[in-house]
Short mmCIF file of C-alpha atoms in Angstrom, two decimals:
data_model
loop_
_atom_site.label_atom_id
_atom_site.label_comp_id
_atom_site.label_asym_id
_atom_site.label_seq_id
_atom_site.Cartn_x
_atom_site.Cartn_y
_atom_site.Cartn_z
CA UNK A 95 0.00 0.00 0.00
CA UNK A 96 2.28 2.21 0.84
CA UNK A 97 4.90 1.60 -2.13
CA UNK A 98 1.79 2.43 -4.20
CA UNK A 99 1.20 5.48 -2.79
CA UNK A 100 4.64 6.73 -2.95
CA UNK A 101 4.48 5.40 -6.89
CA UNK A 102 1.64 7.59 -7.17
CA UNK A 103 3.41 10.56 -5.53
CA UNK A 104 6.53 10.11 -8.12
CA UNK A 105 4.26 9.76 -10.98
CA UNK A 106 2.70 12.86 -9.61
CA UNK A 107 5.71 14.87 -9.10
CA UNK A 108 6.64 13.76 -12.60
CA UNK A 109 3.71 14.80 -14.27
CA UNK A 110 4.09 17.98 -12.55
CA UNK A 111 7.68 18.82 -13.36
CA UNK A 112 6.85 17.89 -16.88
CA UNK A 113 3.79 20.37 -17.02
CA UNK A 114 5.77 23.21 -15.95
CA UNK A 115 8.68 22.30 -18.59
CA UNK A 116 6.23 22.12 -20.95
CA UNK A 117 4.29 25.61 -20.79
CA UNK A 118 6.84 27.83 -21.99
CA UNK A 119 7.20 25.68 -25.03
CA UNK A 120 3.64 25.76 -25.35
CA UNK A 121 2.91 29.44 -25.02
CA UNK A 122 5.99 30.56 -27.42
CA UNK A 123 4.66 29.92 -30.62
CA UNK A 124 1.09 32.13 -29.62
CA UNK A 125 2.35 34.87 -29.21
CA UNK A 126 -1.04 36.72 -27.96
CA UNK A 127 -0.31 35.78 -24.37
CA UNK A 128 1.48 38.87 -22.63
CA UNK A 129 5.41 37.96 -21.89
CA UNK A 130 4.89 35.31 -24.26
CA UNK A 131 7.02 37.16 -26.97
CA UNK A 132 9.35 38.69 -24.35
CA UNK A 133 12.01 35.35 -24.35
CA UNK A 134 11.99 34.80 -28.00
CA UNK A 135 12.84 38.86 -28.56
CA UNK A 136 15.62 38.13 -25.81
CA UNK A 137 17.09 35.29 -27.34
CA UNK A 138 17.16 37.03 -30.87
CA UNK A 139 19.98 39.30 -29.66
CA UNK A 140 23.35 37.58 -30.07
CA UNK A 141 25.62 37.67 -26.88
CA UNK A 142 28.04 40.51 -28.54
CA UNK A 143 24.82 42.76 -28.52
CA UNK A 144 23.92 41.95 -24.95
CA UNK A 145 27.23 44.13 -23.58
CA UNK A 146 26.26 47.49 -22.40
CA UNK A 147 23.09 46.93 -22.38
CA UNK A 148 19.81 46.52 -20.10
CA UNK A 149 17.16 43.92 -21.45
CA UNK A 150 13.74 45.09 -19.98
CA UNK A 151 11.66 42.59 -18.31
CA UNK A 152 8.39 42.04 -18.92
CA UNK A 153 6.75 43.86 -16.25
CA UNK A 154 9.02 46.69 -16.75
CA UNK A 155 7.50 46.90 -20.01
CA UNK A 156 4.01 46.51 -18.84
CA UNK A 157 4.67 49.71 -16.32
CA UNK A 158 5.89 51.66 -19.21
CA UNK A 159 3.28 50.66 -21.53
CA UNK A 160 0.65 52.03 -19.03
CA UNK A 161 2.02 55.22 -17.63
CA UNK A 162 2.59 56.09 -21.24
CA UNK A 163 6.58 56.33 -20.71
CA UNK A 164 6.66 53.61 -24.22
CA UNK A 165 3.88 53.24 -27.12
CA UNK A 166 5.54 50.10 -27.98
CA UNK A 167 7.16 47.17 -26.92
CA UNK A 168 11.06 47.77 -26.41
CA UNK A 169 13.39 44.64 -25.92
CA UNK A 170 16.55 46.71 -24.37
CA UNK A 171 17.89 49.99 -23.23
CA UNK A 172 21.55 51.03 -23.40
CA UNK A 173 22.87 51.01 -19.57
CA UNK A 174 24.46 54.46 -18.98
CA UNK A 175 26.31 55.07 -15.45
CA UNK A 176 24.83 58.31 -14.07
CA UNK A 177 23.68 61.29 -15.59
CA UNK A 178 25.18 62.22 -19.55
CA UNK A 179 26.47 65.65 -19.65
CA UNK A 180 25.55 68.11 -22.35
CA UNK A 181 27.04 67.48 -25.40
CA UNK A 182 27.84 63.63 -24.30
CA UNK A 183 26.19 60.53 -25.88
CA UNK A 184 26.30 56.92 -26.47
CA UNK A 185 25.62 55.05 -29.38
CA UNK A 186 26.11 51.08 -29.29
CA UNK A 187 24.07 49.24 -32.39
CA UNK A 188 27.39 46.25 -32.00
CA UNK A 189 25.27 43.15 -33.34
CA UNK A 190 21.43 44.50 -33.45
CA UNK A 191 19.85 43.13 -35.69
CA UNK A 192 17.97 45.17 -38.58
CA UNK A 193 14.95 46.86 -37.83
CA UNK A 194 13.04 50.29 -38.30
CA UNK A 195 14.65 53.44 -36.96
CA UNK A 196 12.46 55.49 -34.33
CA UNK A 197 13.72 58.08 -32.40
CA UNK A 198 12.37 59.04 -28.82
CA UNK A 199 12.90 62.64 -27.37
CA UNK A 200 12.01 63.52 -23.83
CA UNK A 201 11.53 66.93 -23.80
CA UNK A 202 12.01 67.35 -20.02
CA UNK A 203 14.32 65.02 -19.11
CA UNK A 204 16.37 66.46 -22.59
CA UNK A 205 17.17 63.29 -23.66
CA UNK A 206 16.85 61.49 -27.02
CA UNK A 207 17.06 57.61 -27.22
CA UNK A 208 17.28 56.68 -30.91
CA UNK A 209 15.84 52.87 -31.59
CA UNK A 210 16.67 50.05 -34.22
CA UNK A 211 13.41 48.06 -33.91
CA UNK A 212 12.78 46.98 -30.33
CA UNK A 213 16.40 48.16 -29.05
CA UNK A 214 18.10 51.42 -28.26
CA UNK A 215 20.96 51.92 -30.13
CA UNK A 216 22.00 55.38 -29.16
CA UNK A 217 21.04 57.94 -26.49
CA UNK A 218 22.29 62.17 -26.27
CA UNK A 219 21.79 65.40 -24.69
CA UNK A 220 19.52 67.51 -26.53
CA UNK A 221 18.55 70.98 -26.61
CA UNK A 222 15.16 72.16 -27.41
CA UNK A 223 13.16 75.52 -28.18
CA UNK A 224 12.54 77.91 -25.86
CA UNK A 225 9.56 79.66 -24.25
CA UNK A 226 8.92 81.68 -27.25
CA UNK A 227 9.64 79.28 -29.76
CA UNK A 228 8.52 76.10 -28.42
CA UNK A 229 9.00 72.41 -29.84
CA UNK A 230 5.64 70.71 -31.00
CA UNK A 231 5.56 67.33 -29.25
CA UNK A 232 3.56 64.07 -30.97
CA UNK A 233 4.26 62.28 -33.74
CA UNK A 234 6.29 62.77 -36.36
CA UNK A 235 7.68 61.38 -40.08
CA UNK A 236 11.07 62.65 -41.20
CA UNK A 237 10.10 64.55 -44.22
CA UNK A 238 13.27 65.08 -45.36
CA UNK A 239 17.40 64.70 -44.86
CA UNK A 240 19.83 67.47 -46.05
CA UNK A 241 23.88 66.99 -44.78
CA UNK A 242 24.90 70.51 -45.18
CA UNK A 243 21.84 72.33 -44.18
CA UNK A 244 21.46 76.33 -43.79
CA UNK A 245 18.56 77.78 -42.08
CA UNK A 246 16.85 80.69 -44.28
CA UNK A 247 15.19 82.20 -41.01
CA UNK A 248 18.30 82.54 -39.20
CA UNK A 249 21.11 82.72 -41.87
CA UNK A 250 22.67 79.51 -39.60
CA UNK A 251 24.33 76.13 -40.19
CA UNK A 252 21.77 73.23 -39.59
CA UNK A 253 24.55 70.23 -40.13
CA UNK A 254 22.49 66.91 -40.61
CA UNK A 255 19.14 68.41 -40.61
CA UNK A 256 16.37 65.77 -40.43
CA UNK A 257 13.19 67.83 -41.17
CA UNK A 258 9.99 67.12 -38.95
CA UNK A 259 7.45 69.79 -40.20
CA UNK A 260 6.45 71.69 -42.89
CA UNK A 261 7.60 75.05 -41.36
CA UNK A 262 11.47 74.22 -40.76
CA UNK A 263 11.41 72.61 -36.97
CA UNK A 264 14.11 69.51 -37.32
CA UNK A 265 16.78 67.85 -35.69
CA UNK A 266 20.08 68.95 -36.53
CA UNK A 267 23.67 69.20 -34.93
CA UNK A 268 23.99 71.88 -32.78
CA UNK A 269 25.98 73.59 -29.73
CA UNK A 270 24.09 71.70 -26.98
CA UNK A 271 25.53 73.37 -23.68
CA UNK A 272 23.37 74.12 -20.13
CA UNK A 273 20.74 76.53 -19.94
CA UNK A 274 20.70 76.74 -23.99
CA UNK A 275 17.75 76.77 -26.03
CA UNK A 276 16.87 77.04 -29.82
CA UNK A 277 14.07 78.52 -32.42
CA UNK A 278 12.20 75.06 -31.55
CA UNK A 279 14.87 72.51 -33.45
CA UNK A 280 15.50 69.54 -31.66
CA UNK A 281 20.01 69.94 -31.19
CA UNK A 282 22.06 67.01 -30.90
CA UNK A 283 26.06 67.08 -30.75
CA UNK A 284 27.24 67.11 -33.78
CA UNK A 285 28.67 63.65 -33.85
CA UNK A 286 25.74 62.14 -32.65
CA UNK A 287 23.36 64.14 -35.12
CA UNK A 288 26.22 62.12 -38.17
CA UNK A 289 25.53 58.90 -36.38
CA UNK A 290 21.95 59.42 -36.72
CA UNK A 291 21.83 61.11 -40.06
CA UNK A 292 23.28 58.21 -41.26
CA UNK A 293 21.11 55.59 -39.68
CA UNK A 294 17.72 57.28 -40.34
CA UNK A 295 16.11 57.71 -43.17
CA UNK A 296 12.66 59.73 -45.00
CA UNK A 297 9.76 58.41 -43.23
CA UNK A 298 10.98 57.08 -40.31
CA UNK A 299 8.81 58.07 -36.92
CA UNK A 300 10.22 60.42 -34.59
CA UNK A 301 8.06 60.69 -31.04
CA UNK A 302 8.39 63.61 -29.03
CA UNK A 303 7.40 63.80 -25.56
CA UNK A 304 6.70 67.23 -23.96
CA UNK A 305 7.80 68.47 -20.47
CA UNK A 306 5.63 67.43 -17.92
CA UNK A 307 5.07 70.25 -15.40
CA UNK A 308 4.62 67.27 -12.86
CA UNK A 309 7.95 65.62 -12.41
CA UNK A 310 7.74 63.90 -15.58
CA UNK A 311 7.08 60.35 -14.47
CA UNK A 312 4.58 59.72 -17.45
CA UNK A 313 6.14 60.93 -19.72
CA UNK B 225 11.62 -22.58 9.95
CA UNK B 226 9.90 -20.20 12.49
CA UNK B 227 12.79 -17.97 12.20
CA UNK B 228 11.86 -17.64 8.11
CA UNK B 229 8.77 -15.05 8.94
CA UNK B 230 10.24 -12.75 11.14
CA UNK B 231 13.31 -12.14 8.39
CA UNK B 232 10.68 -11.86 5.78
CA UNK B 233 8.96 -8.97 7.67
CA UNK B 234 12.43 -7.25 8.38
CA UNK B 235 13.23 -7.51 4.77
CA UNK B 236 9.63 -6.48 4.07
CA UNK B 237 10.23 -3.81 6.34
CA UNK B 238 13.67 -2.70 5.51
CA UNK B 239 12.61 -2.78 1.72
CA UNK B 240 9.33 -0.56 2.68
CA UNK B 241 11.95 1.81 4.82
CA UNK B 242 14.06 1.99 1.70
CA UNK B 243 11.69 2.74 -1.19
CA UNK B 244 9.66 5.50 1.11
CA UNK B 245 13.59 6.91 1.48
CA UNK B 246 13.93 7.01 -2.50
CA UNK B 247 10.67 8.50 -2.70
CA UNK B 248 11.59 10.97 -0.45
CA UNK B 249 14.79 11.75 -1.73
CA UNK B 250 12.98 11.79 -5.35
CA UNK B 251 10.35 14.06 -4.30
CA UNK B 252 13.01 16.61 -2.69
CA UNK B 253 14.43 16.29 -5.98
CA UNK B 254 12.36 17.14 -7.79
CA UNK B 255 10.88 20.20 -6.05
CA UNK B 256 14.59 21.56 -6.29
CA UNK B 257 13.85 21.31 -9.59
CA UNK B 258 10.50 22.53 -9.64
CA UNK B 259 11.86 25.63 -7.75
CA UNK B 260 14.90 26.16 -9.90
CA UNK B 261 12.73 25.74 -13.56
CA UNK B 262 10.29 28.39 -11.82
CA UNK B 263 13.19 30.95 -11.30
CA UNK B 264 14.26 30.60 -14.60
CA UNK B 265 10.97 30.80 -16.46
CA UNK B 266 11.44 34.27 -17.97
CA UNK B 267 8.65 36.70 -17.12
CA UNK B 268 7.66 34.85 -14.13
CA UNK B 269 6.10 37.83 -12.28
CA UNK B 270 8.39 38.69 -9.33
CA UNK B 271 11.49 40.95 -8.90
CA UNK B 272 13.41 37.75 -7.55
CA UNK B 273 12.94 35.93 -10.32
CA UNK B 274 13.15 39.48 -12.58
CA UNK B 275 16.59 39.75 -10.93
CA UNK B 276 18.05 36.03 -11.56
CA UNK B 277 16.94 36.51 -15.07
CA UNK B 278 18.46 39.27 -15.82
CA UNK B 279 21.43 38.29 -14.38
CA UNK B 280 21.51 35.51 -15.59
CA UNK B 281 21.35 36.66 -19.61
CA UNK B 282 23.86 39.70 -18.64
CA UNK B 283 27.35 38.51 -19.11
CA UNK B 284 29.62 40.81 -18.54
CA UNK B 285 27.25 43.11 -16.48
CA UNK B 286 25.27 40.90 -14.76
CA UNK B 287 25.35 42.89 -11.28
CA UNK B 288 24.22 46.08 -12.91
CA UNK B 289 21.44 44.37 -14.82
CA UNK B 290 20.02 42.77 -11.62
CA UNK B 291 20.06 46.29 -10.28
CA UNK B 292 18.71 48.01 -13.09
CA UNK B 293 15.83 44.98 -13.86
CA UNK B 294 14.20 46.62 -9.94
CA UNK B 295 13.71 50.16 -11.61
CA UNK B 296 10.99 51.37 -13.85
CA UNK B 297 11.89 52.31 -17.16
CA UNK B 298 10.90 56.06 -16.43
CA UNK B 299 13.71 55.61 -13.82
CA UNK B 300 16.14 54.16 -16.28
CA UNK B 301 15.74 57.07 -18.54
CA UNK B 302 15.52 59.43 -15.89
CA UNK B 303 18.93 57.93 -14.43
CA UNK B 304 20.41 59.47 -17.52
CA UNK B 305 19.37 62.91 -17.98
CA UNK B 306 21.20 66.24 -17.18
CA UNK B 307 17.98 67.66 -15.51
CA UNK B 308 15.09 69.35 -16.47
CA UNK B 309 15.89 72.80 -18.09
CA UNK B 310 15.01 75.02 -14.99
CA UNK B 311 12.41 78.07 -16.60
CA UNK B 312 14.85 81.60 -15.91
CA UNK B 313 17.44 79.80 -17.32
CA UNK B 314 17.05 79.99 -20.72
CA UNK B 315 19.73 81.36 -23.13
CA UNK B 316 19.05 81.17 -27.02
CA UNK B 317 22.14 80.08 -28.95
CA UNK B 318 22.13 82.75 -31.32
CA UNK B 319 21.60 85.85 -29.49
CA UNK B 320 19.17 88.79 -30.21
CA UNK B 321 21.28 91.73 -31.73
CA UNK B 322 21.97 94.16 -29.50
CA UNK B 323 21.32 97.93 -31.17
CA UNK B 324 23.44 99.47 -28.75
CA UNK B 325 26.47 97.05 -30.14
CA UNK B 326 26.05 97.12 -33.77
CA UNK B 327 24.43 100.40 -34.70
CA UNK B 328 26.70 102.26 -36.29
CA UNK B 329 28.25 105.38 -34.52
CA UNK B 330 26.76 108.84 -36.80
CA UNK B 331 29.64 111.12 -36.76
CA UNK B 332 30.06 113.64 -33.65
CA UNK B 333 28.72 117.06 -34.05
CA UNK B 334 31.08 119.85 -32.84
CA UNK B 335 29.06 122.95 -32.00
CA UNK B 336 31.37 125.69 -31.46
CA UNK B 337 29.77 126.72 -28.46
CA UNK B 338 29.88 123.54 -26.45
CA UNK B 339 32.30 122.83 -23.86
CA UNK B 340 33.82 119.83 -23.92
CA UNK B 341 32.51 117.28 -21.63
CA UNK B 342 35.78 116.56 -19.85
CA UNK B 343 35.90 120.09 -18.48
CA UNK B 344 33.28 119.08 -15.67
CA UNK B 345 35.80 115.61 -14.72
CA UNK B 346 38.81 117.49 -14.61
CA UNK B 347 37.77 120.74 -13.34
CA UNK B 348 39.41 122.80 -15.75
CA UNK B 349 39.22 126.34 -16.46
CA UNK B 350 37.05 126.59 -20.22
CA UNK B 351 39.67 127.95 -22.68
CA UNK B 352 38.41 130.91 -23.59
CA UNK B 353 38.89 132.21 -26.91
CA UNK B 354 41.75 133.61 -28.40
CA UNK B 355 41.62 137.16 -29.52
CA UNK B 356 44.41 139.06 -30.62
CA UNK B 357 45.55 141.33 -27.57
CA UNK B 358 46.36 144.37 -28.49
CA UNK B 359 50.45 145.46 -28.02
CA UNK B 360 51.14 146.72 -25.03
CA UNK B 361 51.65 150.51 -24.84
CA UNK B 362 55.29 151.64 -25.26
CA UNK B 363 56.79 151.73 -21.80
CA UNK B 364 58.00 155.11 -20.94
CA UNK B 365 61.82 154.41 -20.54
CA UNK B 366 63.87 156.38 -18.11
CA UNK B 367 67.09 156.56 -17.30
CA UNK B 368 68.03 157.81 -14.36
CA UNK B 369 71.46 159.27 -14.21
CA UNK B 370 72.15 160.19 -10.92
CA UNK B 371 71.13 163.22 -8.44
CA UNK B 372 68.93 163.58 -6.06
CA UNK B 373 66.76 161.42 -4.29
CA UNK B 374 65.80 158.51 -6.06
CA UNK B 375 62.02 157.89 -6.17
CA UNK B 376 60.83 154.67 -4.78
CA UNK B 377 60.53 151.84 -7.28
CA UNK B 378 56.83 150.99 -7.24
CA UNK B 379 56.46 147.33 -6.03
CA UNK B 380 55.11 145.28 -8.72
CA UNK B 381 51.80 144.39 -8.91
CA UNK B 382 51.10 141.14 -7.80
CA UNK B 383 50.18 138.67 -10.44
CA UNK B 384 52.99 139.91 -12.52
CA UNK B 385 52.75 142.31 -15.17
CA UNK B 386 55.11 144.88 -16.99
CA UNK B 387 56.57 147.20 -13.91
CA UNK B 388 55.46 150.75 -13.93
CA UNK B 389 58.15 153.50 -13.40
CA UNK B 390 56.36 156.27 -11.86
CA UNK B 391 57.01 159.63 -13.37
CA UNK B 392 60.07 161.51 -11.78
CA UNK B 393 59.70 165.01 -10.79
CA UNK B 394 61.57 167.44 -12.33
CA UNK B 395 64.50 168.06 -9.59
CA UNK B 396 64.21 171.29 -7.59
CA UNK B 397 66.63 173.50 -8.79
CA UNK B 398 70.16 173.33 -10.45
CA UNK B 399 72.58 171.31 -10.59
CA UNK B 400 71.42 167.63 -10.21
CA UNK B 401 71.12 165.53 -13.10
CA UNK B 402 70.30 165.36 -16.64
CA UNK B 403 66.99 164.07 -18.25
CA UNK B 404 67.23 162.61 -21.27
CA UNK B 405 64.22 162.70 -22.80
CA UNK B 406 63.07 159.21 -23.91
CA UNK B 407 63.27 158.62 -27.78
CA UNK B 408 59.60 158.67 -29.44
CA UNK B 409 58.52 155.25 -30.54
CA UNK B 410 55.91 154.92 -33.27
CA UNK B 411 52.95 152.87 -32.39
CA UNK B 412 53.64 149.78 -34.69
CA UNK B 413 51.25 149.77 -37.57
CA UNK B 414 49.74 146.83 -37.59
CA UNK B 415 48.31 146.22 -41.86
CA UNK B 416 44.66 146.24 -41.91
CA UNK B 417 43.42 142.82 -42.44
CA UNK B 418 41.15 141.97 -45.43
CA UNK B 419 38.73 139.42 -45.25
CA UNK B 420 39.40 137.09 -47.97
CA UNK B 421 36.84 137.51 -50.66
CA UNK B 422 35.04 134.04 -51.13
CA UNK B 423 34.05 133.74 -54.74
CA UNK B 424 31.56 131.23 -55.40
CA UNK B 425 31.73 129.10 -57.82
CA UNK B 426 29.38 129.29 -61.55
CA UNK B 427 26.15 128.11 -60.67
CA UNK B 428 25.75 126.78 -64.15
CA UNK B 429 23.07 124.45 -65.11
CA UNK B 430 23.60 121.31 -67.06
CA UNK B 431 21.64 121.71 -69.24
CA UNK B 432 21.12 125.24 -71.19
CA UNK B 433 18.63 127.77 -70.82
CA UNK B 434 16.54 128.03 -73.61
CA UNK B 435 17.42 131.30 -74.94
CA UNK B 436 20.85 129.60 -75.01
CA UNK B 437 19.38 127.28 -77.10
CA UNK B 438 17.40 129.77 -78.98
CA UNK B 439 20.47 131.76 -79.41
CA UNK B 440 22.68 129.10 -80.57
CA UNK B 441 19.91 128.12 -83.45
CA UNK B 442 19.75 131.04 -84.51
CA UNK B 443 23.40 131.51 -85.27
CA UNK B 444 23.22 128.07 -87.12
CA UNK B 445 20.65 129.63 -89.51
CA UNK B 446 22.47 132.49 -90.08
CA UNK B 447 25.91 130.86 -91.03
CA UNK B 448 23.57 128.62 -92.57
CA UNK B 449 21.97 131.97 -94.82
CA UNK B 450 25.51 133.51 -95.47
CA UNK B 451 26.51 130.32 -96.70
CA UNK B 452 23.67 129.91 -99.20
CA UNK B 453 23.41 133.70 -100.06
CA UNK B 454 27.24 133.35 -100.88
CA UNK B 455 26.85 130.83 -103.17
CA UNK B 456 23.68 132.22 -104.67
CA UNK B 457 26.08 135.15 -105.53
CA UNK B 458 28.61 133.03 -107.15
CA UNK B 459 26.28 130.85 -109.48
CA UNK B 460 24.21 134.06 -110.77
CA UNK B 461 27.04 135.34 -113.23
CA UNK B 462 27.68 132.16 -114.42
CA UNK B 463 23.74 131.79 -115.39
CA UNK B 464 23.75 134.97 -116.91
#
C-alpha cells in the first residue's frame, strides 16, 4: 500500500515537473499571451549585442506601456552610469539586428534615445526651443534629410538636418551646452546628429514627448 | 523454519523503509527542480525571479542588470538625464542683436559753443577764446642818471605784469642831473586785415537755358543763310 502510494506521488511529481517544462514551449509559438514574446525577442539578440546593455523585463514593459513612458514594446535599453552631460552621448548598435529606426525625445528630461526596432541603439543630450519658440511634441515622419543644411530664417548652419514639419522645426547638430535653447529645433552634438543622419532615413517616426510640469514620471 | 517469517517482515520492512527513502529523496528532488525551472521561467512575475533573469542573460554586467531589472523604465531614462531645463534659465544660442552694439556710430557734431565734456571731470578752467591782444603801450623808458633822491621803485603788482616806473619830478633846482628825454617810438602799424573775398563758384546748369538754345539756333541759320546767299552770288554770273 504504501509503495503504491509513494508510486503515485513520483508519478505525480513527474507529471508535474513535466507540465511546468512544458508551458513555456507551449505558449511561445502564440504569441497573444502577454510575456509570451518577451524570451523569443531576448534570445534574438546575439551575446556581442547583450554588452552594455539593459534587457527590460516584462513587467518593466508593462509599467511603461501604461504610464505612457513607451507606445511600444522595447526589448533593451543602453545602460548608462549616471547622468550624460551636455554634449555627451552613447551610441552602441554592435550586433542589433535590422529593424526600423524610431527616435524618442524627452523633452524634459532632454534626452533622445534613438531605436533600431525593439532596441536602443544610441542615447544624447539635446537641446530644445525655448519659451517663445517652443517644440511641437507628438508624432512625427522625417520629411526630409539634407547633410549641409542652412537655415533661411536665421542665416545659420543646420549640419544633418532631419526635417519634422512643414515650417522648418528639425533635428540637426547643434551647440548643446546648459541653460541653452533654440528657435524650436530639436540639437544634438554634432557627432551624434552624423551617427543618426546616417542611420535614419525619409519616413521614419520620430516621437516627441513634452515636459511634464509634474515631475515627468509619465512621460 | 519459524525464524523464516520474522526475516521476511524485516526484509519487508527494511525494503518498505528503503523505497519511502527514495521517494523521499525523489520528491526533494524534484521540487529543487521545480523551484529552480520556476526561477528561470522568464517573465515569471516577481522581482526575484526578474533579478536572476536578468542576471543571468547579462554577461559581462550581470550585477548592474540585476540592479537596473528593480527600476521602472521612467527611472532608467531618468537615471540618464542632465535635468530638467530650470524656466529663468534659458539662453538662445544665437543671441538677439543688441542695437546698442552694432548700430553704427553717426559722426560727432562739434558745435562751437559747447564745452567739452571733460571740463566738468577734470575741473578745468574753459579755454576761452583767443583774440588778438592788443600790443602793449610803449613803456616810458627812463634813465636815471644820478642826483637827487631817487624815487621809490613801485612794487610790482602782484600777479605779474610789466613794472610801472612812476614819473620823476623834475629836480628842484640846479645842478642835479640830466633828463634825457626818452626817444619817441611809433605805435607799430599793424596792416589792416582783409577778409578774404570768397568767390563762389558758376552756378551753371547742365543743361542750357533756352534762350541759349534759342540763341545758338539762330546763329546756325544764319551761317547757314551767309553760306547759301554766298553761293547764290557766285552761281548768278555764271547763269547769266
Amino acid at each position: 500500500m504504501n509503495q503504491i502510494l509513494v508510486a503515485l506521488a513520483c508519478a505525480a511529481l513527474v507529471t508535474l515537473v513535466s507540465g511546468c517544462n512544458s508551458k513555456p514551449q507551449a505558449n511561445a509559438p502564440a504569441g497573444s499571451t502577454p510575456g509570451a514574446a518577451r524570451p523569443t525577442e531576448r534570445n534574438a539578440l546575439p551575446p556581442a549585442a547583450l554588452k552594455g546593455r539593459t534587457l527590460l523585463t516584462k513587467a518593466q514593459l508593462d509599467q511603461a506601456m501604461q504610464s505612457g513612458t513607451l507606445d511600444r514594446p522595447v526589448n533593451s535599453l543602453l545602460t548608462v552610469d549616471g547622468p550624460l552631460h551636455f554634449g555627451d552621448f552613447v551610441w552602441n548598435d554592435k550586433a542589433i539586428p535590422a529593424g526600423p529606426t524610431w527616435v524618442r525625445i524627452d523633452l524634459g528630461k532632454q534626452i533622445m534615445s534613438v531605436f533600431r526596432g525593439p532596441n536602443e541603439i544610441g542615447t544624447a543630450v539635446v537641446v530644445y526651443g525655448g519659451d517663445n519658440k517652443q517644440t511641437p511634441a507628438g508624432k512625427f515622419h522625417i520629411l526630409m534629410k539634407d547633410r549641409d543644411h542652412r537655415s533661411s530664417l536665421y542665416d545659420a548652419a543646420m549640419p544633418y538636418t532631419l526635417q519634422l514639419t512643414g515650417d522648418g522645426v528639425s533635428i540637426h547638430g547643434s551647440t548643446v551646452r546648459w541653460g541653452a535653447a533654440t528657435h524650436g529645433c530639436i540639437g544634438l552634438p554634432l557627432e551624434f546628429a552624423r551617427r543618426l543622419f546616417e542611420q535614419a532615413k525619409v519616413g521614419d517616426e520620430v516621437v516627441i514627448v513634452p515636459p511634464s510640469k509634474a515631475g515627468n514620471q509619465t512621460a | 523454519m519459524s525464524t523464516a517469517p520474522p526475516a521476511g517482515a524485516s526484509w519487508l520492512a527494511n525494503r518498505r523503509t528503503l523505497g519511502i527513502g527514495v521517494a523521499i529523496l525523489l520528491a526533494l528532488g524534484l521540487a529543487a527542480a521545480l523551484s529552480i525551472s520556476s526561477f528561470w521561467r522568464p517573465g515569471g512575475g516577481n522581482g526575484v525571479q526578474n533579478a536572476l533573469n536578468a542576471g543571468a542573460n547579462g554577461i559581462n554586467n550581470g550585477v548592474a542588470s540585476a540592479l537596473n531589472a528593480a527600476k521602472s523604465v521612467a527611472d532608467l531614462l531618468a537615471g540618464r538625464s542632465p535635468g530638467e531645463r530650470a524656466e529663468g534659465t534659458l539662453a538662445n544660442l544665437k543671441h538677439r542683436r543688441l542695437p546698442a552694439l552694432h548700430e553704427r556710430a553717426l559722426p560727432k557734431v562739434r558745435r562751437p559753443g559747447a564745452t567739452s565734456p571733460l571740463a566738468g571731470i577734470v575741473g578745468a578752467a574753459p579755454v576761452p577764446p583767443t583774440e588778438v591782444l592788443p600790443p602793449p603801450p610803449p613803456a616810458p623808458l627812463y634813465n636815471v642818471v644820478a642826483g637827487g633822491p631817487g624815487a621809490p621803485i613801485a612794487a610790482p603788482p602782484p600777479g605779474g605784469g610789466p613794472v610801472i616806473f612812476p614819473a620823476i619830478p623834475p629836480p628842484p633846482g640846479g645842478g642835479g642831473g640830466v633828463i634825457i628825454p626818452p626817444p619817441v617810438t611809433t605805435p607799430p602799424v599793424t596792416p589792416p586785415v582783409t577778409p578774404p573775398v570768397v568767390i563762389p563758384p558758376p552756378t551753371t546748369g547742365a543743361v542750357p537755358e533756352p534762350s541759349t538754345w534759342a540763341m545758338m539756333l539762330l546763329g546756325f541759320a544764319m551761317i547757314g543763310r551767309a553760306l547759301r546767299m554766298r553761293r547764290r552770288a557766285m552761281l548768278q554770273p555764271a547763269a547769266r
